[in-house]
Amino acid sequence: MGRKSIVINLSAEEREYLETQTRARTIQAQTVNRARILLLKAEGCPINEIADKVGINRKSVMLCLNKYAEGGVENALFDAPGRGRNAEITDDEKAWIINIACQKPIDFGYAAETWTYAKLTSHINKNAEAAGFTRLSTIHKSTVHSILDEAEIKPFRIKYYCENRDPDFESKMHNVLLVYKQLSMQFDKNGQFIPWEEDKQAIHMLSYDEKPGIQATATTSPDLLPDENHSTISRDYEYKRLGTVSLLAGIDLQTGEAIPLISETHNSKDSIEFLKVLDSKYPKGDKIRLVLDNLKVHTSEVTRKYLSTVPGRFEFVFTPKHGSWLNMIEGFFSKMTKQMLRGIRVKTKEELKERIYKYFDEINEEPVIFHWKYNLDDIDVSEEVIVDTLSAKKSS
């Protein structure tokens, strides 16, 4: 005689509980499958049909139904306590998820550079079973988010840093700071510059750099100024490009005077023109010491040829590569961008030049002397500053 078929009659509460289990994304896959078996059987589905729909063999379906017959819903869903229940998400499973998140999508054949939670979860769902983590095939992205958040992993963000590619970074930085330390000794306690002694050669110290690619842009319609109905300037989104200019500038670290030169180009000839401006500005016989970066235009053959015509006049103190923050004029450029260049609109490129020069005139009406304070305590002022005249050197 045939064995009596198991009949399942679920209460409304049991049915709701089982449906909740099938929608869960943080429990074992086998628990989800067992909940589906009970629901399908309650609807009257045959054993073979249940096995096909759930994707398991007939024997596993029968085992689940027998456990239900023996002890009800909870007994069918979960293994006996003596056998032990695994954690919802094991450490190995978490480690596998984190390992994937710490790689780029392109490493798995995708086009994206960084993960989104949706894309990462989709990849986990598709590859979990093959990796031996079957339950993760139904994990929800909110769970992935929680796992990565707990591990403090943010695979969707890129944090930029600057690789130190200058083997002489420390020595060059020390040299620049030595200049600033010795410069600070030339001011009294009231911040007044102490003039050079008559029997000593004067050294004028400047912080120098270029700001290329300043865009001259024009509005396509007049700006609408603030009125009783509008609290801000209103401007048409469209604009017209008029070209770019390059600003070469130096800050006299002893007087605070800002010295500009605007050019249509950005090359060695422009750098030489600025050196000529300085040469004509300061008394003959004095030294002009510049803190600047080691850009090619500062060490080119044409620059060295010019320096050879004014021997002993200029001394270069180079900042290390990726050490532009050591050059005090960078702060001036930042201030200039905020105060004058941001949002600027002009009718011609010449107007842009005139307004830049006007800005320098305004600054020089009340010059500000820049003082470097960071990390100077360990600098020995008795050391000698390593300068470079370049006149007898080959271009690096």
mmCIF file of C-alpha atoms in Angstrom:
data_model
loop_
_atom_site.group_PDB
_atom_site.id
_atom_site.type_symbol
_atom_site.label_atom_id
_atom_site.label_comp_id
_atom_site.label_asym_id
_atom_site.label_seq_id
_atom_site.Cartn_x
_atom_site.Cartn_y
_atom_site.Cartn_z
ATOM 1 C CA MET A 1 0.000 0.000 0.000
ATOM 2 C CA GLY A 2 1.161 3.538 -0.794
ATOM 3 C CA ARG A 3 2.351 5.887 1.873
ATOM 4 C CA LYS A 4 -0.178 8.547 2.987
ATOM 5 C CA SER A 5 0.496 11.945 1.419
ATOM 6 C CA ILE A 6 1.447 14.721 3.822
ATOM 7 C CA VAL A 7 -1.106 17.515 3.987
ATOM 8 C CA ILE A 8 -0.147 21.022 5.105
ATOM 9 C CA ASN A 9 -2.732 23.402 6.488
ATOM 10 C CA LEU A 10 -1.161 26.745 7.335
ATOM 11 C CA SER A 11 -2.716 29.378 9.519
ATOM 12 C CA ALA A 12 -2.695 32.989 8.294
ATOM 13 C CA GLU A 13 0.056 33.760 10.771
ATOM 14 C CA GLU A 14 2.196 30.813 9.623
ATOM 15 C CA ARG A 15 1.705 31.733 5.967
ATOM 16 C CA GLU A 16 2.761 35.343 6.602
ATOM 17 C CA TYR A 17 5.813 34.126 8.534
ATOM 18 C CA LEU A 18 6.883 31.774 5.722
ATOM 19 C CA GLU A 19 6.402 34.477 3.072
ATOM 20 C CA THR A 20 8.594 36.780 5.146
ATOM 21 C CA GLN A 21 11.290 34.099 5.184
ATOM 22 C CA THR A 22 11.220 33.788 1.380
ATOM 23 C CA ARG A 23 11.740 37.543 0.997
ATOM 24 C CA ALA A 24 14.590 37.763 3.494
ATOM 25 C CA ARG A 25 18.037 38.430 2.079
ATOM 26 C CA THR A 26 20.226 37.752 5.088
ATOM 27 C CA ILE A 27 19.297 34.153 5.975
ATOM 28 C CA GLN A 28 20.571 30.851 4.687
ATOM 29 C CA ALA A 29 19.413 29.854 1.223
ATOM 30 C CA GLN A 30 18.270 26.470 2.531
ATOM 31 C CA THR A 31 15.895 28.189 4.958
ATOM 32 C CA VAL A 32 14.392 30.161 2.074
ATOM 33 C CA ASN A 33 13.986 26.946 0.063
ATOM 34 C CA ARG A 34 12.269 25.131 2.957
ATOM 35 C CA ALA A 35 9.820 28.006 3.412
ATOM 36 C CA ARG A 36 8.959 27.845 -0.298
ATOM 37 C CA ILE A 37 8.432 24.062 -0.082
ATOM 38 C CA LEU A 38 5.899 24.469 2.730
ATOM 39 C CA LEU A 39 4.028 27.230 0.916
ATOM 40 C CA LEU A 40 3.883 25.288 -2.359
ATOM 41 C CA LYS A 41 2.708 22.130 -0.583
ATOM 42 C CA ALA A 42 0.008 24.127 1.224
ATOM 43 C CA GLU A 43 -1.249 25.160 -2.218
ATOM 44 C CA GLY A 44 -1.514 21.517 -3.208
ATOM 45 C CA CYS A 45 1.501 21.221 -5.512
ATOM 46 C CA PRO A 46 2.815 17.671 -6.126
ATOM 47 C CA ILE A 47 6.253 16.685 -4.839
ATOM 48 C CA ASN A 48 7.887 16.606 -8.270
ATOM 49 C CA GLU A 49 6.507 20.025 -9.194
ATOM 50 C CA ILE A 50 7.784 21.497 -5.920
ATOM 51 C CA ALA A 51 11.236 20.037 -6.578
ATOM 52 C CA ASP A 52 11.308 21.617 -10.044
ATOM 53 C CA LYS A 53 10.162 25.045 -8.840
ATOM 54 C CA VAL A 54 12.562 25.200 -5.910
ATOM 55 C CA GLY A 55 15.452 23.690 -7.874
ATOM 56 C CA ILE A 56 16.279 20.797 -5.532
ATOM 57 C CA ASN A 57 15.780 17.028 -5.651
ATOM 58 C CA ARG A 58 12.650 15.144 -4.591
ATOM 59 C CA LYS A 59 14.391 13.612 -1.577
ATOM 60 C CA SER A 60 15.117 17.035 -0.069
ATOM 61 C CA VAL A 61 11.483 18.080 -0.547
ATOM 62 C CA MET A 62 10.285 14.913 1.232
ATOM 63 C CA LEU A 63 12.749 15.455 4.097
ATOM 64 C CA CYS A 64 11.393 18.946 4.667
ATOM 65 C CA LEU A 65 7.778 17.786 4.601
ATOM 66 C CA ASN A 66 8.522 14.929 7.016
ATOM 67 C CA LYS A 67 10.133 17.359 9.428
ATOM 68 C CA TYR A 68 7.015 19.527 9.220
ATOM 69 C CA ALA A 69 4.846 16.526 9.954
ATOM 70 C CA GLU A 70 7.008 15.713 12.961
ATOM 71 C CA GLY A 71 7.269 19.145 14.533
ATOM 72 C CA GLY A 72 5.610 21.915 12.570
ATOM 73 C CA VAL A 73 6.932 24.973 10.739
ATOM 74 C CA GLU A 74 9.948 25.740 12.933
ATOM 75 C CA ASN A 75 11.103 22.124 12.885
ATOM 76 C CA ALA A 76 10.877 22.067 9.085
ATOM 77 C CA LEU A 77 12.771 25.344 8.582
ATOM 78 C CA PHE A 78 15.661 24.872 10.977
ATOM 79 C CA ASP A 79 17.961 22.050 11.961
ATOM 80 C CA ALA A 80 17.823 20.617 15.465
ATOM 81 C CA PRO A 81 19.730 22.633 18.101
ATOM 82 C CA GLY A 82 22.107 19.755 18.705
ATOM 83 C CA ARG A 83 23.381 20.050 15.147
ATOM 84 C CA GLY A 84 24.018 23.737 15.619
ATOM 85 C CA ARG A 85 22.825 26.660 13.520
ATOM 86 C CA ASN A 86 25.278 28.621 11.508
ATOM 87 C CA ALA A 87 25.543 32.389 11.839
ATOM 88 C CA GLU A 88 23.361 34.283 9.389
ATOM 89 C CA ILE A 89 26.444 35.620 7.552
ATOM 90 C CA THR A 90 29.680 33.850 8.443
ATOM 91 C CA ASP A 91 33.078 35.501 8.700
ATOM 92 C CA ASP A 92 34.230 33.616 5.597
ATOM 93 C CA GLU A 93 31.279 34.962 3.639
ATOM 94 C CA LYS A 94 31.950 38.491 4.847
ATOM 95 C CA ALA A 95 35.626 38.146 3.916
ATOM 96 C CA TRP A 96 34.648 37.008 0.408
ATOM 97 C CA ILE A 97 32.378 40.033 -0.044
ATOM 98 C CA ILE A 98 35.037 42.427 1.241
ATOM 99 C CA ASN A 99 37.669 40.843 -1.016
ATOM 100 C CA ILE A 100 35.494 41.525 -4.071
ATOM 101 C CA ALA A 101 34.758 45.087 -2.927
ATOM 102 C CA CYS A 102 38.482 45.762 -2.588
ATOM 103 C CA GLN A 103 39.015 45.021 -6.269
ATOM 104 C CA LYS A 104 37.918 47.088 -9.250
ATOM 105 C CA PRO A 105 34.896 46.116 -11.361
ATOM 106 C CA ILE A 106 37.153 46.094 -14.407
ATOM 107 C CA ASP A 107 39.059 43.198 -12.808
ATOM 108 C CA PHE A 108 35.864 41.150 -13.199
ATOM 109 C CA GLY A 109 35.201 42.201 -16.781
ATOM 110 C CA TYR A 110 32.923 45.182 -16.164
ATOM 111 C CA ALA A 111 33.327 48.636 -17.714
ATOM 112 C CA ALA A 112 33.032 50.688 -14.513
ATOM 113 C CA GLU A 113 36.005 51.983 -12.550
ATOM 114 C CA THR A 114 34.337 51.791 -9.122
ATOM 115 C CA TRP A 115 31.547 49.731 -7.614
ATOM 116 C CA THR A 116 28.041 50.842 -6.846
ATOM 117 C CA TYR A 117 26.241 48.853 -4.155
ATOM 118 C CA ALA A 118 23.733 47.646 -6.731
ATOM 119 C CA LYS A 119 26.440 46.451 -9.133
ATOM 120 C CA LEU A 120 28.480 44.838 -6.356
ATOM 121 C CA THR A 121 25.425 43.037 -4.965
ATOM 122 C CA SER A 122 24.458 41.828 -8.429
ATOM 123 C CA HIS A 123 27.956 40.398 -8.938
ATOM 124 C CA ILE A 124 27.828 38.673 -5.533
ATOM 125 C CA ASN A 125 24.417 37.175 -6.275
ATOM 126 C CA LYS A 126 25.582 35.772 -9.604
ATOM 127 C CA ASN A 127 28.865 34.292 -8.382
ATOM 128 C CA ALA A 128 28.127 33.229 -4.791
ATOM 129 C CA GLU A 129 27.077 29.666 -5.550
ATOM 130 C CA ALA A 130 30.146 28.965 -7.708
ATOM 131 C CA ALA A 131 32.337 30.311 -4.904
ATOM 132 C CA GLY A 132 30.705 27.978 -2.388
ATOM 133 C CA PHE A 133 28.580 30.605 -0.642
ATOM 134 C CA THR A 134 25.125 29.641 -1.865
ATOM 135 C CA ARG A 135 23.189 31.664 0.662
ATOM 136 C CA LEU A 136 24.779 34.886 -0.681
ATOM 137 C CA SER A 137 23.010 34.344 -3.994
ATOM 138 C CA THR A 138 20.007 36.087 -2.453
ATOM 139 C CA ILE A 139 21.786 38.685 -0.285
ATOM 140 C CA HIS A 140 20.317 42.194 -0.437
ATOM 141 C CA LYS A 141 22.386 45.299 -1.159
ATOM 142 C CA SER A 142 21.466 46.767 2.238
ATOM 143 C CA THR A 143 23.260 43.821 3.855
ATOM 144 C CA VAL A 144 26.273 44.311 1.605
ATOM 145 C CA HIS A 145 26.238 47.976 2.624
ATOM 146 C CA SER A 146 26.195 47.020 6.316
ATOM 147 C CA ILE A 147 29.060 44.533 5.928
ATOM 148 C CA LEU A 148 31.263 47.052 4.111
ATOM 149 C CA ASP A 149 30.297 49.859 6.457
ATOM 150 C CA GLU A 150 31.316 47.727 9.431
ATOM 151 C CA ALA A 151 34.662 47.058 7.742
ATOM 152 C CA GLU A 152 34.972 50.777 6.857
ATOM 153 C CA ILE A 153 35.275 49.945 3.157
ATOM 154 C CA LYS A 154 33.890 52.477 0.638
ATOM 155 C CA PRO A 155 34.498 50.984 -2.814
ATOM 156 C CA PHE A 156 32.513 53.719 -4.574
ATOM 157 C CA ARG A 157 34.871 56.518 -3.486
ATOM 158 C CA ILE A 158 38.284 57.599 -4.763
ATOM 159 C CA LYS A 159 40.542 59.501 -2.384
ATOM 160 C CA TYR A 160 43.429 61.169 -4.173
ATOM 161 C CA TYR A 161 46.936 61.461 -2.830
ATOM 162 C CA CYS A 162 50.255 62.587 -4.255
ATOM 163 C CA GLU A 163 52.954 59.970 -4.654
ATOM 164 C CA ASN A 164 56.388 61.158 -3.515
ATOM 165 C CA ARG A 165 58.481 60.876 -6.682
ATOM 166 C CA ASP A 166 61.334 63.120 -5.608
ATOM 167 C CA PRO A 167 64.129 61.186 -3.829
ATOM 168 C CA ASP A 168 65.504 64.502 -2.562
ATOM 169 C CA PHE A 169 62.178 65.729 -1.205
ATOM 170 C CA GLU A 170 63.315 66.055 2.417
ATOM 171 C CA SER A 171 66.565 67.878 1.617
ATOM 172 C CA LYS A 172 64.867 70.274 -0.805
ATOM 173 C CA MET A 173 62.081 70.995 1.672
ATOM 174 C CA HIS A 174 64.669 71.636 4.377
ATOM 175 C CA ASN A 175 66.454 74.067 2.060
ATOM 176 C CA VAL A 176 63.276 76.031 1.352
ATOM 177 C CA LEU A 177 62.401 76.154 5.053
ATOM 178 C CA LEU A 178 65.920 77.388 5.768
ATOM 179 C CA VAL A 179 65.279 80.332 3.446
ATOM 180 C CA TYR A 180 62.091 81.144 5.337
ATOM 181 C CA LYS A 181 63.806 80.766 8.703
ATOM 182 C CA GLN A 182 66.655 83.095 7.756
ATOM 183 C CA LEU A 183 64.109 85.498 6.292
ATOM 184 C CA SER A 184 62.194 85.562 9.576
ATOM 185 C CA MET A 185 65.401 86.681 11.343
ATOM 186 C CA GLN A 186 65.380 89.856 9.237
ATOM 187 C CA PHE A 187 62.273 91.172 11.004
ATOM 188 C CA ASP A 188 62.229 92.676 14.499
ATOM 189 C CA LYS A 189 59.700 91.799 17.195
ATOM 190 C CA ASN A 190 57.326 94.432 15.793
ATOM 191 C CA GLY A 191 57.408 92.832 12.355
ATOM 192 C CA GLN A 192 59.509 95.584 10.815
ATOM 193 C CA PHE A 193 62.157 94.667 8.256
ATOM 194 C CA ILE A 194 65.723 95.182 9.448
ATOM 195 C CA PRO A 195 67.704 96.887 6.647
ATOM 196 C CA TRP A 196 70.837 95.231 5.326
ATOM 197 C CA GLU A 197 74.137 96.389 6.790
ATOM 198 C CA GLU A 198 76.118 98.602 4.443
ATOM 199 C CA ASP A 199 79.069 96.236 4.236
ATOM 200 C CA LYS A 200 76.871 93.259 3.310
ATOM 201 C CA GLN A 201 75.384 92.443 -0.060
ATOM 202 C CA ALA A 202 71.611 92.794 -0.044
ATOM 203 C CA ILE A 203 69.597 89.709 -0.966
ATOM 204 C CA HIS A 204 66.041 90.238 -2.183
ATOM 205 C CA MET A 205 63.952 87.130 -1.569
ATOM 206 C CA LEU A 206 60.913 86.345 -3.681
ATOM 207 C CA SER A 207 58.389 83.553 -3.985
ATOM 208 C CA TYR A 208 57.691 83.008 -7.673
ATOM 209 C CA ASP A 209 55.359 80.894 -9.778
ATOM 210 C CA GLU A 210 53.147 80.908 -12.867
ATOM 211 C CA LYS A 211 49.396 80.616 -13.213
ATOM 212 C CA PRO A 212 48.808 79.542 -16.833
ATOM 213 C CA GLY A 213 45.504 79.073 -18.617
ATOM 214 C CA ILE A 214 43.493 81.908 -17.050
ATOM 215 C CA GLN A 215 40.332 81.830 -19.140
ATOM 216 C CA ALA A 216 38.908 85.003 -20.645
ATOM 217 C CA THR A 217 35.157 84.475 -21.006
ATOM 218 C CA ALA A 218 32.389 86.827 -22.052
ATOM 219 C CA THR A 219 28.692 86.778 -21.237
ATOM 220 C CA THR A 220 26.227 86.295 -24.093
ATOM 221 C CA SER A 221 23.727 88.641 -22.446
ATOM 222 C CA PRO A 222 24.015 91.284 -19.711
ATOM 223 C CA ASP A 223 24.012 90.210 -16.061
ATOM 224 C CA LEU A 224 20.859 90.988 -14.078
ATOM 225 C CA LEU A 225 21.804 92.772 -10.873
ATOM 226 C CA PRO A 226 20.124 92.165 -7.505
ATOM 227 C CA ASP A 227 16.831 93.969 -6.904
ATOM 228 C CA GLU A 228 13.832 93.771 -4.604
ATOM 229 C CA ASN A 229 12.811 90.464 -6.180
ATOM 230 C CA HIS A 230 16.233 88.834 -6.679
ATOM 231 C CA SER A 231 18.883 88.541 -3.980
ATOM 232 C CA THR A 232 21.759 87.555 -6.289
ATOM 233 C CA ILE A 233 23.281 88.449 -9.620
ATOM 234 C CA SER A 234 21.518 86.479 -12.355
ATOM 235 C CA ARG A 235 23.620 85.321 -15.303
ATOM 236 C CA ASP A 236 22.912 83.425 -18.506
ATOM 237 C CA TYR A 237 24.455 79.951 -18.450
ATOM 238 C CA GLU A 238 25.912 80.389 -21.931
ATOM 239 C CA TYR A 239 29.240 82.142 -22.358
ATOM 240 C CA LYS A 240 31.841 82.807 -25.029
ATOM 241 C CA ARG A 241 35.493 81.751 -24.773
ATOM 242 C CA LEU A 242 37.975 84.466 -25.750
ATOM 243 C CA GLY A 243 41.208 82.559 -25.097
ATOM 244 C CA THR A 244 43.625 82.305 -22.199
ATOM 245 C CA VAL A 245 46.502 84.239 -20.676
ATOM 246 C CA SER A 246 49.328 83.228 -18.364
ATOM 247 C CA LEU A 247 50.227 85.096 -15.207
ATOM 248 C CA LEU A 248 53.818 85.128 -13.973
ATOM 249 C CA ALA A 249 54.106 86.616 -10.508
ATOM 250 C CA GLY A 250 56.466 87.032 -7.613
ATOM 251 C CA ILE A 251 55.916 88.123 -4.015
ATOM 252 C CA ASP A 252 58.725 90.086 -2.392
ATOM 253 C CA LEU A 253 58.936 88.305 0.948
ATOM 254 C CA GLN A 254 60.594 91.319 2.580
ATOM 255 C CA THR A 255 58.175 94.050 1.469
ATOM 256 C CA GLY A 256 55.027 92.118 0.486
ATOM 257 C CA GLU A 257 54.959 93.733 -2.950
ATOM 258 C CA ALA A 258 53.357 91.585 -5.649
ATOM 259 C CA ILE A 259 55.036 91.751 -9.052
ATOM 260 C CA PRO A 260 53.026 90.589 -12.104
ATOM 261 C CA LEU A 261 53.736 89.852 -15.748
ATOM 262 C CA ILE A 262 50.970 88.678 -18.098
ATOM 263 C CA SER A 263 51.764 86.775 -21.273
ATOM 264 C CA GLU A 264 49.865 85.119 -24.111
ATOM 265 C CA THR A 265 52.180 82.111 -23.857
ATOM 266 C CA HIS A 266 53.860 79.992 -21.191
ATOM 267 C CA ASN A 267 57.456 79.220 -22.105
ATOM 268 C CA SER A 268 61.083 79.961 -21.273
ATOM 269 C CA LYS A 269 60.996 83.352 -22.988
ATOM 270 C CA ASP A 270 58.227 84.437 -20.650
ATOM 271 C CA SER A 271 60.278 83.342 -17.641
ATOM 272 C CA ILE A 272 63.246 85.310 -18.941
ATOM 273 C CA GLU A 273 61.055 88.392 -19.409
ATOM 274 C CA PHE A 274 60.021 88.157 -15.768
ATOM 275 C CA LEU A 275 63.657 87.854 -14.677
ATOM 276 C CA LYS A 276 64.383 91.006 -16.698
ATOM 277 C CA VAL A 277 61.552 92.779 -14.861
ATOM 278 C CA LEU A 278 63.205 91.851 -11.552
ATOM 279 C CA ASP A 279 66.655 92.815 -12.845
ATOM 280 C CA SER A 280 65.442 96.312 -13.698
ATOM 281 C CA LYS A 281 63.530 96.664 -10.429
ATOM 282 C CA TYR A 282 66.247 95.957 -7.862
ATOM 283 C CA PRO A 283 69.556 97.819 -7.441
ATOM 284 C CA LYS A 284 72.466 96.492 -9.455
ATOM 285 C CA GLY A 285 74.890 94.453 -7.402
ATOM 286 C CA ASP A 286 72.188 93.037 -5.150
ATOM 287 C CA LYS A 287 71.279 89.365 -5.294
ATOM 288 C CA ILE A 288 67.780 88.215 -6.215
ATOM 289 C CA ARG A 289 66.870 84.893 -4.632
ATOM 290 C CA LEU A 290 63.764 83.127 -5.922
ATOM 291 C CA VAL A 291 61.887 80.228 -4.374
ATOM 292 C CA LEU A 292 60.324 78.391 -7.334
ATOM 293 C CA ASP A 293 59.482 74.972 -8.701
ATOM 294 C CA ASN A 294 61.798 72.960 -10.934
ATOM 295 C CA LEU A 295 59.721 73.445 -14.083
ATOM 296 C CA LYS A 296 61.456 72.885 -17.400
ATOM 297 C CA VAL A 297 61.106 76.553 -18.408
ATOM 298 C CA HIS A 298 63.109 77.547 -15.312
ATOM 299 C CA THR A 299 66.066 75.319 -16.191
ATOM 300 C CA SER A 300 65.988 75.352 -20.006
ATOM 301 C CA GLU A 301 68.964 76.130 -22.192
ATOM 302 C CA VAL A 302 67.657 79.586 -23.174
ATOM 303 C CA THR A 303 67.069 80.423 -19.511
ATOM 304 C CA ARG A 304 70.622 79.388 -18.637
ATOM 305 C CA LYS A 305 71.974 81.461 -21.506
ATOM 306 C CA TYR A 306 70.235 84.542 -20.159
ATOM 307 C CA LEU A 307 71.486 83.869 -16.620
ATOM 308 C CA SER A 308 75.035 83.665 -17.935
ATOM 309 C CA THR A 309 74.674 87.293 -19.102
ATOM 310 C CA VAL A 310 73.926 88.423 -15.519
ATOM 311 C CA PRO A 311 76.328 86.269 -13.480
ATOM 312 C CA GLY A 312 75.713 86.223 -9.739
ATOM 313 C CA ARG A 313 72.496 88.207 -10.079
ATOM 314 C CA PHE A 314 69.931 85.433 -9.579
ATOM 315 C CA GLU A 315 69.826 82.513 -7.163
ATOM 316 C CA PHE A 316 67.204 79.775 -7.472
ATOM 317 C CA VAL A 317 65.976 77.726 -4.520
ATOM 318 C CA PHE A 318 63.881 74.885 -5.926
ATOM 319 C CA THR A 319 60.933 73.341 -4.141
ATOM 320 C CA PRO A 320 60.760 69.529 -4.308
ATOM 321 C CA LYS A 321 58.590 67.836 -6.889
ATOM 322 C CA HIS A 322 54.945 67.913 -5.790
ATOM 323 C CA GLY A 323 55.947 70.376 -3.085
ATOM 324 C CA SER A 324 54.238 73.482 -4.488
ATOM 325 C CA TRP A 325 52.584 73.983 -1.088
ATOM 326 C CA LEU A 326 56.022 75.063 0.157
ATOM 327 C CA ASN A 327 55.919 78.071 -2.186
ATOM 328 C CA MET A 328 54.199 80.961 -0.422
ATOM 329 C CA ILE A 329 52.874 82.521 -3.624
ATOM 330 C CA GLU A 330 50.483 79.589 -3.936
ATOM 331 C CA GLY A 331 48.487 81.124 -1.081
ATOM 332 C CA PHE A 332 48.434 84.433 -2.950
ATOM 333 C CA PHE A 333 47.123 82.728 -6.104
ATOM 334 C CA SER A 334 44.403 81.042 -4.061
ATOM 335 C CA LYS A 335 43.386 84.370 -2.570
ATOM 336 C CA MET A 336 43.414 86.000 -6.007
ATOM 337 C CA THR A 337 41.153 83.295 -7.437
ATOM 338 C CA LYS A 338 38.598 83.776 -4.653
ATOM 339 C CA GLN A 339 38.691 87.566 -4.667
ATOM 340 C CA MET A 340 38.958 88.378 -8.356
ATOM 341 C CA LEU A 341 39.090 85.552 -10.909
ATOM 342 C CA ARG A 342 36.141 83.448 -9.764
ATOM 343 C CA GLY A 343 33.136 84.229 -11.954
ATOM 344 C CA ILE A 344 34.918 86.972 -13.874
ATOM 345 C CA ARG A 345 33.461 87.971 -17.277
ATOM 346 C CA VAL A 346 35.179 90.303 -19.723
ATOM 347 C CA LYS A 347 34.501 91.662 -23.204
ATOM 348 C CA THR A 348 38.030 91.094 -24.514
ATOM 349 C CA LYS A 349 41.231 89.350 -23.531
ATOM 350 C CA GLU A 350 42.840 92.775 -23.117
ATOM 351 C CA GLU A 351 40.232 93.668 -20.528
ATOM 352 C CA LEU A 352 41.176 90.551 -18.558
ATOM 353 C CA LYS A 353 44.830 91.608 -18.589
ATOM 354 C CA GLU A 354 43.972 95.135 -17.469
ATOM 355 C CA ARG A 355 41.836 93.871 -14.598
ATOM 356 C CA ILE A 356 44.572 91.502 -13.409
ATOM 357 C CA TYR A 357 47.110 94.319 -13.398
ATOM 358 C CA LYS A 358 44.576 96.516 -11.585
ATOM 359 C CA TYR A 359 44.157 93.804 -8.939
ATOM 360 C CA PHE A 360 47.926 93.850 -8.322
ATOM 361 C CA ASP A 361 47.855 97.660 -8.047
ATOM 362 C CA GLU A 362 45.111 97.383 -5.427
ATOM 363 C CA ILE A 363 47.020 94.724 -3.492
ATOM 364 C CA ASN A 364 50.200 96.795 -3.503
ATOM 365 C CA GLU A 365 48.403 99.808 -2.030
ATOM 366 C CA GLU A 366 48.501 97.920 1.268
ATOM 367 C CA PRO A 367 50.992 95.075 0.769
ATOM 368 C CA VAL A 368 50.879 92.106 3.107
ATOM 369 C CA ILE A 369 54.157 90.503 4.141
ATOM 370 C CA PHE A 370 53.884 86.725 4.034
ATOM 371 C CA HIS A 371 55.446 84.854 6.961
ATOM 372 C CA TRP A 372 56.001 81.096 6.938
ATOM 373 C CA LYS A 373 55.454 79.567 10.387
ATOM 374 C CA TYR A 374 55.003 75.833 9.891
ATOM 375 C CA ASN A 375 57.833 73.460 10.918
ATOM 376 C CA LEU A 376 60.569 76.064 11.427
ATOM 377 C CA ASP A 377 61.523 75.203 15.021
ATOM 378 C CA ASP A 378 64.033 72.519 14.012
ATOM 379 C CA ILE A 379 65.753 74.647 11.346
ATOM 380 C CA ASP A 380 69.295 75.807 12.163
ATOM 381 C CA VAL A 381 69.748 79.338 10.782
ATOM 382 C CA SER A 382 73.522 78.906 10.754
ATOM 383 C CA GLU A 383 73.256 76.462 7.858
ATOM 384 C CA GLU A 384 73.976 77.628 4.339
ATOM 385 C CA VAL A 385 71.155 77.825 1.825
ATOM 386 C CA ILE A 386 71.823 75.672 -1.231
ATOM 387 C CA VAL A 387 71.186 77.919 -4.229
ATOM 388 C CA ASP A 388 71.452 77.263 -7.952
ATOM 389 C CA THR A 389 72.557 79.843 -10.506
ATOM 390 C CA LEU A 390 72.120 77.419 -13.448
ATOM 391 C CA SER A 391 74.517 79.459 -15.580
ATOM 392 C CA ALA A 392 77.057 76.619 -15.844
ATOM 393 C CA LYS A 393 74.697 73.671 -15.606
ATOM 394 C CA LYS A 394 73.194 71.490 -18.253
ATOM 395 C CA SER A 395 69.433 71.218 -18.482
ATOM 396 C CA SER A 396 68.173 68.269 -16.440
#
